Amino acid sequence: MLPKQAEITLLALPAALTVGLALSFAWPTPTALFLTALAGLLPPLWRLHREQAALAALATQAQTQKKETWDFIRRIINVIPYPVYVKDARSCYVLFNTAFELDKAKSYEQLIGRDGLAPGSSEEAIRLHYLEDGEVLAGRTIYKEEHRNHAVTGQELYRVITKGTCSDPTGEPVIVGVRFYVTEQRIAQRSAQEALERETALREQVQQFVQRLIDVIPDPVYIKKTGGRYVMVNDAFAEYRHLDKSYIVSSAYPPPPAPVDVLTRQASIEEDNSVLVGGEILKEEHVIRKATGEEVFRIVCKRHSIYFDNEPVIIGIDHHITRWRVAERELQRLAQQDALTGIANRRHFREEADRAIDRAERYGEPLSLVMLDLDHFKHVNDSYGHQAGDQVLLETVSRINSCLRKSDIAGRWGGEEFVVLLPHTDAAEALFAAERLRTALAASPILADANALTITLSAGFAQRLAGETLDSFIARADTALYQAKNSGRNRVVGFPTDNPAPINANNEVSI
């Protein structure tokens, strides 16, 4: 670079030389002036040329630097495995990475400077495209997920698109976009969701089948989890509880127990907890339902199992056997009781008497027996009919029962003949007991078919001897009974014992 003074001198030199030549060769004045002017123009023209060359060099250098800068940026974003692109303010691509080219299935030349809209895009699509880019340039950040098929391959794609804005190296605003493909994850999620839905549907179908299955069972069936929460019950269970199934399996059930039921509820929870850890319950219960007063016999079975969600549960069934137990009890009653009067029949009386004799023999306790027979009962049947006779028998048993203790045992021996066993009773006490029975029957008439009938009885009693059998015991009392009937009826006679009750010379008890 020349000094400023030297550069001015060199620029003025052509004009000075031209003036010198014109003077030396005596050129015409117009020619001299023209050549001088022309020579004066040469230095500025040369300087302009040199400046233009310098500017061109600077422009070339700037272009080279810009290209190197963009190439460097391109090399950086080429490392990113996701499609990345840069658009200018006109929504045209100015930079993108290799992954973007592969995603678009187009070359650099086909993409650079283009807006990226697919051929044949609708006006609405074009409008939305430019609208969105305009919003990004205005500062909005776009984050969205798209589900579509690839425009070239038709492959199903899930991708997350982000768009933001920044300034390029020259300070111009640009749009930077990135596409993250999440196809594998979304397909995996979808497959998992479909599998879950299939499993849920299958579970619902299985659960519905199980519900239909247990609804067929006529006895209450239930499935319970920890804390006594029901998760499934059948129709019979809901009917027994007089509740809807939906309420029973809801969180509102069971309600808090009444104070009197706290211990019962606690015992039930402890029993359930033992089943949840692998135990088993099998028991028979006899309960009276509070709501209805209904008597219920049931066999309760509780066993451990695993529910659909792999939690332990209790499978319970209450096998109701009320009708069988009631039938058994009725059969037992029929087998033990007299069908008409309800007191012990002859067979059951003998069973109870044998047990009483065993106790008396073991503990050395006194035991007495009274045989009773209604006087002239055949006359009642013949004169008033058997229905009237039955009414007489029923009233007789009622009056007998009113005179006995809870420990005494009354039985119908046959026809109009009855027998009463008196534990802890000696002969003297038996006399008073038999007399009380005789008096109770004779005290007032019995109403039978609107007829007031005066009925009396004859009685014979005996105190059991040590080691005496039941048959011998009964035979002695029966002998005393016949003595009472042969002595005029409506009286009591005691059979003599080692410690006899007071009797007259005819072995009759004084009345």
C-alpha positions in Angstrom: 0.0 0.0 0.0 1.5 3.4 -1.1 1.6 6.4 1.1 -1.3 8.8 0.5 1.1 11.5 -1.0 2.7 9.0 -3.4 -0.7 7.7 -4.5 -1.8 11.3 -5.4 1.4 11.9 -7.3 1.0 8.7 -9.3 -2.6 9.5 -10.1 -1.7 13.1 -11.4 1.3 11.8 -13.4 -0.6 10.8 -16.6 -2.2 14.3 -16.9 1.1 16.1 -16.4 2.8 13.9 -19.0 0.0 14.7 -21.5 0.4 18.4 -20.9 4.1 18.2 -21.4 3.8 16.3 -24.7 1.2 18.8 -25.9 3.5 21.7 -25.3 6.5 19.9 -26.7 4.8 18.9 -30.0 2.5 22.0 -30.3 -0.7 20.0 -30.5 -3.8 21.9 -31.3 -5.5 23.2 -28.2 -8.7 21.0 -28.6 -6.7 17.9 -29.1 -4.4 18.8 -26.2 -7.4 19.5 -23.9 -9.1 16.2 -24.9 -6.0 14.1 -24.4 -5.3 15.9 -21.1 -8.8 15.2 -19.9 -8.6 11.6 -21.1 -5.3 11.2 -19.3 -6.9 12.7 -16.2 -9.6 10.1 -16.2 -7.3 7.1 -16.4 -6.2 7.2 -12.8 -9.8 7.3 -11.3 -10.8 4.6 -13.6 -7.9 2.5 -12.6 -8.7 3.2 -8.9 -12.3 2.3 -9.4 -11.3 -0.9 -11.0 -9.0 -1.7 -8.2 -11.7 -1.0 -5.6 -14.2 -3.2 -7.5 -11.6 -6.0 -7.6 -11.1 -5.6 -3.9 -14.9 -5.7 -3.3 -15.2 -8.8 -5.4 -12.4 -10.4 -3.5 -14.2 -9.5 -0.2 -17.5 -10.8 -1.6 -15.8 -14.0 -2.6 -14.2 -14.3 0.7 -17.5 -13.6 2.5 -19.3 -16.2 0.4 -16.5 -18.7 1.1 -16.8 -18.0 4.8 -20.6 -18.3 4.7 -20.3 -21.5 2.9 -17.8 -22.8 5.4 -20.0 -21.7 8.2 -23.1 -23.4 6.8 -21.0 -26.5 5.9 -19.8 -26.6 9.5 -23.3 -26.3 10.8 -24.4 -28.9 8.4 -21.7 -31.2 9.5 -22.8 -30.7 13.1 -26.5 -31.4 12.4 -25.6 -34.4 10.3 -24.5 -36.1 13.4 -28.0 -35.8 14.8 -30.0 -39.0 13.9 -33.3 -37.1 13.7 -34.4 -35.0 10.8 -33.3 -31.3 11.4 -34.0 -28.4 9.0 -33.8 -24.6 8.9 -36.2 -22.4 7.0 -35.9 -18.7 6.1 -38.6 -16.2 6.6 -40.2 -17.3 3.3 -40.7 -20.8 4.7 -38.0 -22.2 2.3 -35.4 -24.7 3.3 -31.9 -23.2 3.7 -30.2 -25.9 5.7 -31.0 -29.5 6.6 -29.2 -32.7 7.6 -28.8 -36.0 5.9 -31.5 -37.6 8.1 -33.9 -35.0 6.7 -33.0 -35.8 3.1 -33.6 -39.5 3.9 -36.9 -38.8 5.6 -38.1 -36.8 2.6 -36.5 -39.2 0.2 -35.2 -36.3 -1.9 -31.8 -34.9 -2.7 -30.3 -31.6 -1.6 -31.0 -30.0 -4.9 -34.7 -31.1 -4.7 -35.1 -29.5 -1.3 -32.9 -26.4 -1.0 -34.9 -23.2 -1.5 -38.2 -25.1 -1.6 -41.1 -24.7 0.9 -41.5 -28.4 1.4 -45.2 -28.6 0.6 -46.3 -31.7 -1.1 -47.4 -31.4 -4.7 -51.2 -30.9 -4.9 -51.6 -29.7 -1.4 -54.9 -28.2 -0.7 -55.4 -24.5 -0.1 -56.2 -25.1 3.5 -53.1 -27.2 4.0 -51.0 -24.4 2.4 -52.7 -21.8 4.5 -52.1 -23.7 7.7 -48.5 -24.4 6.7 -47.6 -20.7 6.3 -49.7 -19.7 9.3 -47.8 -22.0 11.6 -44.4 -20.9 10.3 -45.5 -17.3 10.7 -46.5 -18.0 14.3 -43.1 -19.6 14.9 -41.3 -16.6 13.5 -43.4 -14.5 15.8 -42.0 -16.4 18.8 -44.3 -19.3 19.3 -42.8 -22.8 20.0 -44.6 -25.7 18.3 -44.7 -29.1 19.9 -47.0 -31.7 18.5 -47.3 -35.4 17.7 -48.4 -36.7 14.3 -49.6 -40.1 13.3 -49.5 -40.6 9.5 -48.3 -42.8 6.7 -45.0 -41.9 5.0 -45.7 -40.0 1.7 -43.3 -42.2 -0.2 -43.2 -45.6 1.4 -46.7 -45.7 3.0 -45.1 -46.8 6.3 -47.1 -46.0 9.4 -45.3 -43.3 11.4 -45.5 -41.6 14.7 -43.4 -38.5 15.1 -43.0 -35.6 17.4 -42.5 -32.3 15.6 -40.9 -29.2 17.3 -40.4 -25.8 15.7 -38.7 -22.7 17.2 -37.1 -19.6 15.9 -33.6 -18.0 16.2 -31.2 -15.8 14.1 -28.8 -17.2 11.5 -25.1 -16.1 11.4 -26.2 -13.0 9.4 -28.8 -12.0 12.0 -31.8 -13.1 9.9 -34.7 -14.9 11.6 -35.0 -18.5 10.7 -37.2 -21.5 11.6 -35.5 -24.5 13.2 -37.5 -27.7 13.1 -36.8 -31.2 14.4 -38.7 -34.4 13.9 -38.4 -37.2 16.5 -39.7 -40.5 15.4 -41.4 -42.5 18.1 -43.0 -45.1 15.9 -41.5 -48.1 17.7 -42.5 -46.9 21.1 -46.0 -45.9 20.0 -46.6 -49.2 18.2 -45.2 -51.0 21.3 -47.5 -49.0 23.5 -50.4 -49.6 21.2 -49.7 -53.3 21.2 -49.5 -53.3 25.0 -52.7 -51.3 25.2 -54.4 -53.7 22.8 -53.1 -56.7 24.8 -54.3 -55.0 28.0 -57.7 -54.4 26.4 -57.9 -58.0 25.2 -56.9 -59.2 28.7 -59.4 -56.9 30.3 -62.1 -58.1 27.9 -61.1 -61.7 28.6 -61.1 -61.0 32.3 -64.6 -59.4 32.1 -65.8 -62.4 30.1 -64.3 -64.8 32.7 -65.7 -62.8 35.5 -69.1 -62.7 33.9 -68.9 -66.5 33.4 -67.9 -67.0 37.0 -70.8 -64.7 38.1 -73.2 -66.8 35.9 -71.7 -70.0 37.3 -72.1 -69.0 41.0 -75.6 -67.6 40.4 -76.7 -71.1 39.4 -75.7 -72.3 42.9 -78.7 -72.2 45.1 -76.7 -71.5 48.3 -75.1 -68.2 49.2 -71.6 -68.0 47.6 -69.2 -65.1 48.0 -65.6 -63.9 47.3 -64.0 -61.7 49.9 -60.7 -59.8 50.2 -58.8 -58.4 53.2 -61.0 -56.4 55.6 -64.2 -58.3 54.8 -64.7 -56.5 51.5 -66.9 -58.5 49.1 -65.8 -58.5 45.4 -68.3 -61.0 44.1 -71.5 -62.6 45.4 -74.2 -64.7 43.8 -77.9 -64.1 43.6 -78.6 -66.4 46.6 -76.3 -64.4 48.8 -77.9 -61.1 47.9 -81.3 -62.6 48.4 -80.4 -64.0 51.8 -79.1 -60.5 52.8 -82.0 -58.7 51.2 -79.6 -56.4 49.5 -78.5 -55.6 45.9 -75.4 -57.3 44.6 -74.0 -53.9 43.5 -74.3 -52.5 47.0 -72.7 -55.6 48.6 -69.6 -55.3 46.4 -69.4 -51.5 46.9 -67.0 -49.7 49.3 -70.1 -48.7 51.4 -70.6 -52.4 52.5 -70.4 -53.8 55.1 -71.8 -51.0 57.3 -70.3 -50.4 60.8 -71.4 -53.1 63.2 -73.9 -52.4 66.0 -72.3 -52.3 69.4 -73.7 -55.8 70.2 -72.1 -57.2 67.0 -68.6 -55.8 67.5 -67.2 -59.0 69.0 -69.0 -61.1 66.4 -67.5 -59.0 63.6 -64.0 -59.1 65.1 -64.2 -62.9 65.4 -65.3 -63.1 61.7 -62.3 -60.9 60.7 -59.9 -63.0 62.6 -61.4 -66.1 61.0 -61.0 -64.5 57.5 -57.4 -63.6 58.2 -56.6 -67.2 59.0 -58.1 -68.3 55.7 -56.2 -65.5 53.7 -52.9 -67.0 54.8 -53.9 -70.5 53.7 -56.2 -71.8 56.4 -59.6 -73.5 56.0 -62.9 -73.2 57.8 -65.6 -75.9 57.8 -68.2 -75.6 60.5 -72.0 -75.9 61.1 -73.9 -72.9 62.5 -77.3 -72.6 63.9 -78.5 -68.9 63.9 -81.7 -66.9 64.3 -81.8 -64.1 61.7 -82.4 -60.8 63.4 -84.4 -59.3 60.6 -86.9 -62.1 60.1 -86.5 -64.3 63.2 -86.0 -67.1 60.8 -84.1 -70.2 62.2 -81.2 -71.1 59.9 -78.9 -74.1 59.9 -75.9 -73.9 57.6 -72.6 -75.5 56.9 -70.0 -72.7 56.4 -67.0 -73.4 54.2 -64.2 -70.9 53.7 -61.1 -71.6 51.6 -58.1 -69.6 50.3 -57.7 -68.7 46.6 -56.1 -66.1 44.3 -58.2 -63.4 42.6 -57.8 -62.0 39.0 -55.4 -59.3 40.3 -53.3 -62.0 42.1 -54.5 -60.9 45.6 -55.5 -63.5 48.1 -59.2 -64.0 48.5 -61.7 -66.1 50.5 -64.0 -68.3 48.6 -67.0 -68.9 50.9 -70.2 -70.9 50.6 -73.0 -71.1 53.2 -74.7 -74.5 52.5 -78.1 -74.1 54.0 -79.4 -77.3 55.5 -82.2 -75.8 57.5 -84.9 -78.0 56.0 -82.9 -81.1 56.6 -82.1 -80.2 60.2 -85.7 -79.2 60.8 -86.8 -82.5 59.2 -84.3 -84.4 61.3 -85.5 -82.6 64.4 -89.1 -83.4 63.5 -88.3 -87.0 62.9 -86.5 -87.1 66.2 -89.5 -85.4 67.8 -91.8 -87.9 66.2 -89.6 -90.7 67.3 -89.5 -89.4 70.9 -92.8 -87.8 71.4 -96.3 -89.0 71.5 -98.0 -87.9 68.4 -101.2 -86.7 70.2 -100.1 -85.2 73.5 -96.5 -84.2 72.7 -94.9 -85.8 75.8 -92.4 -88.6 75.6 -93.6 -91.8 73.9 -93.0 -95.2 75.5 -89.6 -95.8 73.7 -88.2 -92.4 74.5 -89.4 -92.5 78.1 -87.5 -95.8 78.6 -84.3 -94.1 77.2 -84.7 -91.2 79.6 -85.5 -93.5 82.4 -82.4 -95.7 81.8 -80.2 -92.6 82.0 -82.0 -91.4 85.2 -81.4 -94.9 86.7 -77.7 -94.7 85.8 -77.3 -91.4 87.6 -79.3 -92.5 90.6 -77.2 -95.7 90.9 -73.9 -93.8 90.4 -74.7 -91.1 93.0 -76.9 -93.0 95.4 -79.9 -90.7 94.8 -83.5 -91.6 95.3 -85.7 -92.1 92.2 -89.4 -92.7 92.1 -92.0 -93.5 89.4 -95.8 -92.9 89.2 -98.1 -94.8 86.9 -101.4 -93.1 86.0 -104.6 -94.4 84.4 -107.7 -92.4 83.6 -110.8 -93.9 85.2 -113.6 -95.2 82.9 -111.9 -93.6 79.8 -113.6 -96.2 77.5 -116.9 -94.7 78.5 -115.8 -91.3 77.3 -114.9 -92.7 73.9 -118.0 -94.7 73.6 -120.4 -92.0 74.7 -118.8 -88.8 73.3 -116.5 -90.1 70.5 -112.8 -90.4 70.0 -112.4 -86.7 69.3 -113.7 -85.9 72.7 -111.5 -88.6 74.1 -108.5 -87.0 72.5 -109.4 -83.6 74.0 -109.6 -85.3 77.4 -106.1 -86.8 76.9 -104.7 -83.4 75.9 -106.1 -81.6 78.9 -105.0 -84.4 81.2 -101.4 -84.0 79.9 -101.6 -80.2 80.3 -102.7 -80.6 83.9 -100.0 -83.2 84.6 -97.3 -80.9 83.1 -98.5 -78.0 85.3 -97.7 -80.1 88.4 -94.2 -81.3 87.4 -90.7 -79.9 87.9 -88.4 -79.3 85.0 -86.4 -82.4 86.0 -89.4 -84.7 86.0 -90.1 -86.8 82.9 -93.7 -87.5 81.8 -94.6 -90.1 79.1 -97.5 -91.8 77.5 -97.3 -95.4 78.3 -100.3 -96.4 76.1 -103.9 -95.5 75.5 -105.1 -93.5 78.6 -102.1 -94.7 80.7 -99.3 -92.3 81.6 -96.0 -92.6 83.5 -94.0 -90.0 85.4 -90.4 -90.3 86.5 -89.4 -88.3 89.6 -85.6 -87.9 90.0 -84.3 -87.0 93.5 -87.6 -88.2 95.0 -88.3 -90.8 97.7 -91.5 -92.6 98.3 -93.0 -90.0 100.7 -92.3 -87.2 98.2 -93.7 -89.4 95.4 -96.9 -89.8 97.3 -97.4 -86.1 97.5 -96.5 -85.7 93.8 -99.0 -88.4 92.8 -101.7 -86.9 95.0 -101.1 -83.5 93.5 -101.6 -85.0 90.0 -104.8 -86.7 91.0 -106.2 -83.6 92.6 -105.3 -81.4 89.7 -107.3 -83.6 87.3 -110.4 -84.1 89.5 -110.5 -80.4 90.6 -112.6 -79.3 87.7 -114.4 -80.8 84.7 -112.8 -81.1 81.3 -114.6 -79.4 78.4 -114.8 -81.9 75.4 -117.0 -81.0 72.4 -119.0 -78.6 74.6 -119.4 -81.3 77.2 -118.1 -80.8 80.7 -116.7 -84.1 81.8 -115.6 -85.0 85.3 -112.4 -87.1 84.8 -110.5 -88.9 87.6 -107.4 -91.0 87.6 -105.9 -93.8 89.6 -102.2 -93.8 90.4 -99.6 -96.2 91.7 -96.1 -95.2 92.7 -92.9 -96.9 93.7 -89.4 -95.9 94.8 -86.6 -97.6 93.0 -84.6 -100.2 95.0 -80.8 -100.3 94.7 -79.7 -102.4 91.7 -83.3 -102.6 90.4 -83.9 -102.7 86.7 -86.3 -100.4 84.8 -88.7 -103.2 84.0 -88.9 -104.3 87.6 -89.2 -100.7 88.8 -92.2 -100.1 86.4 -93.8 -103.4 87.2 -94.0 -102.5 91.0 -95.5 -99.1 90.2 -97.9 -100.9 87.8 -98.9 -103.3 90.5 -99.7 -100.4 92.8 -101.8 -98.8 90.1 -103.9 -102.0 89.7 -104.4 -102.0 93.5 -105.7 -98.4 93.3 -108.1 -99.2 90.5 -109.3 -102.4 92.3 -109.8 -100.3 95.4 -112.4 -98.0 93.9 -110.4 -95.7 91.6 -109.6 -92.0 92.0 -106.9 -92.8 94.5 -103.2 -93.2 94.9 -101.5 -96.4 96.1 -97.8 -96.8 96.9 -95.9 -100.1 96.5 -94.2 -101.2 99.8 -90.4 -100.6 100.0 -87.8 -101.1 102.6 -88.7 -97.5 103.8 -92.4 -97.4 102.8 -94.7 -94.4 102.8 -97.6 -94.5 105.3 -100.2 -96.9 104.1 -103.2 -98.6 105.6 -103.6 -102.3 106.4 -104.8 -103.0 102.8 -101.6 -101.4 101.5 -103.6 -98.4 100.4 -102.2 -94.9 101.0 -104.6 -93.0 103.2 -106.2 -90.1 101.3 
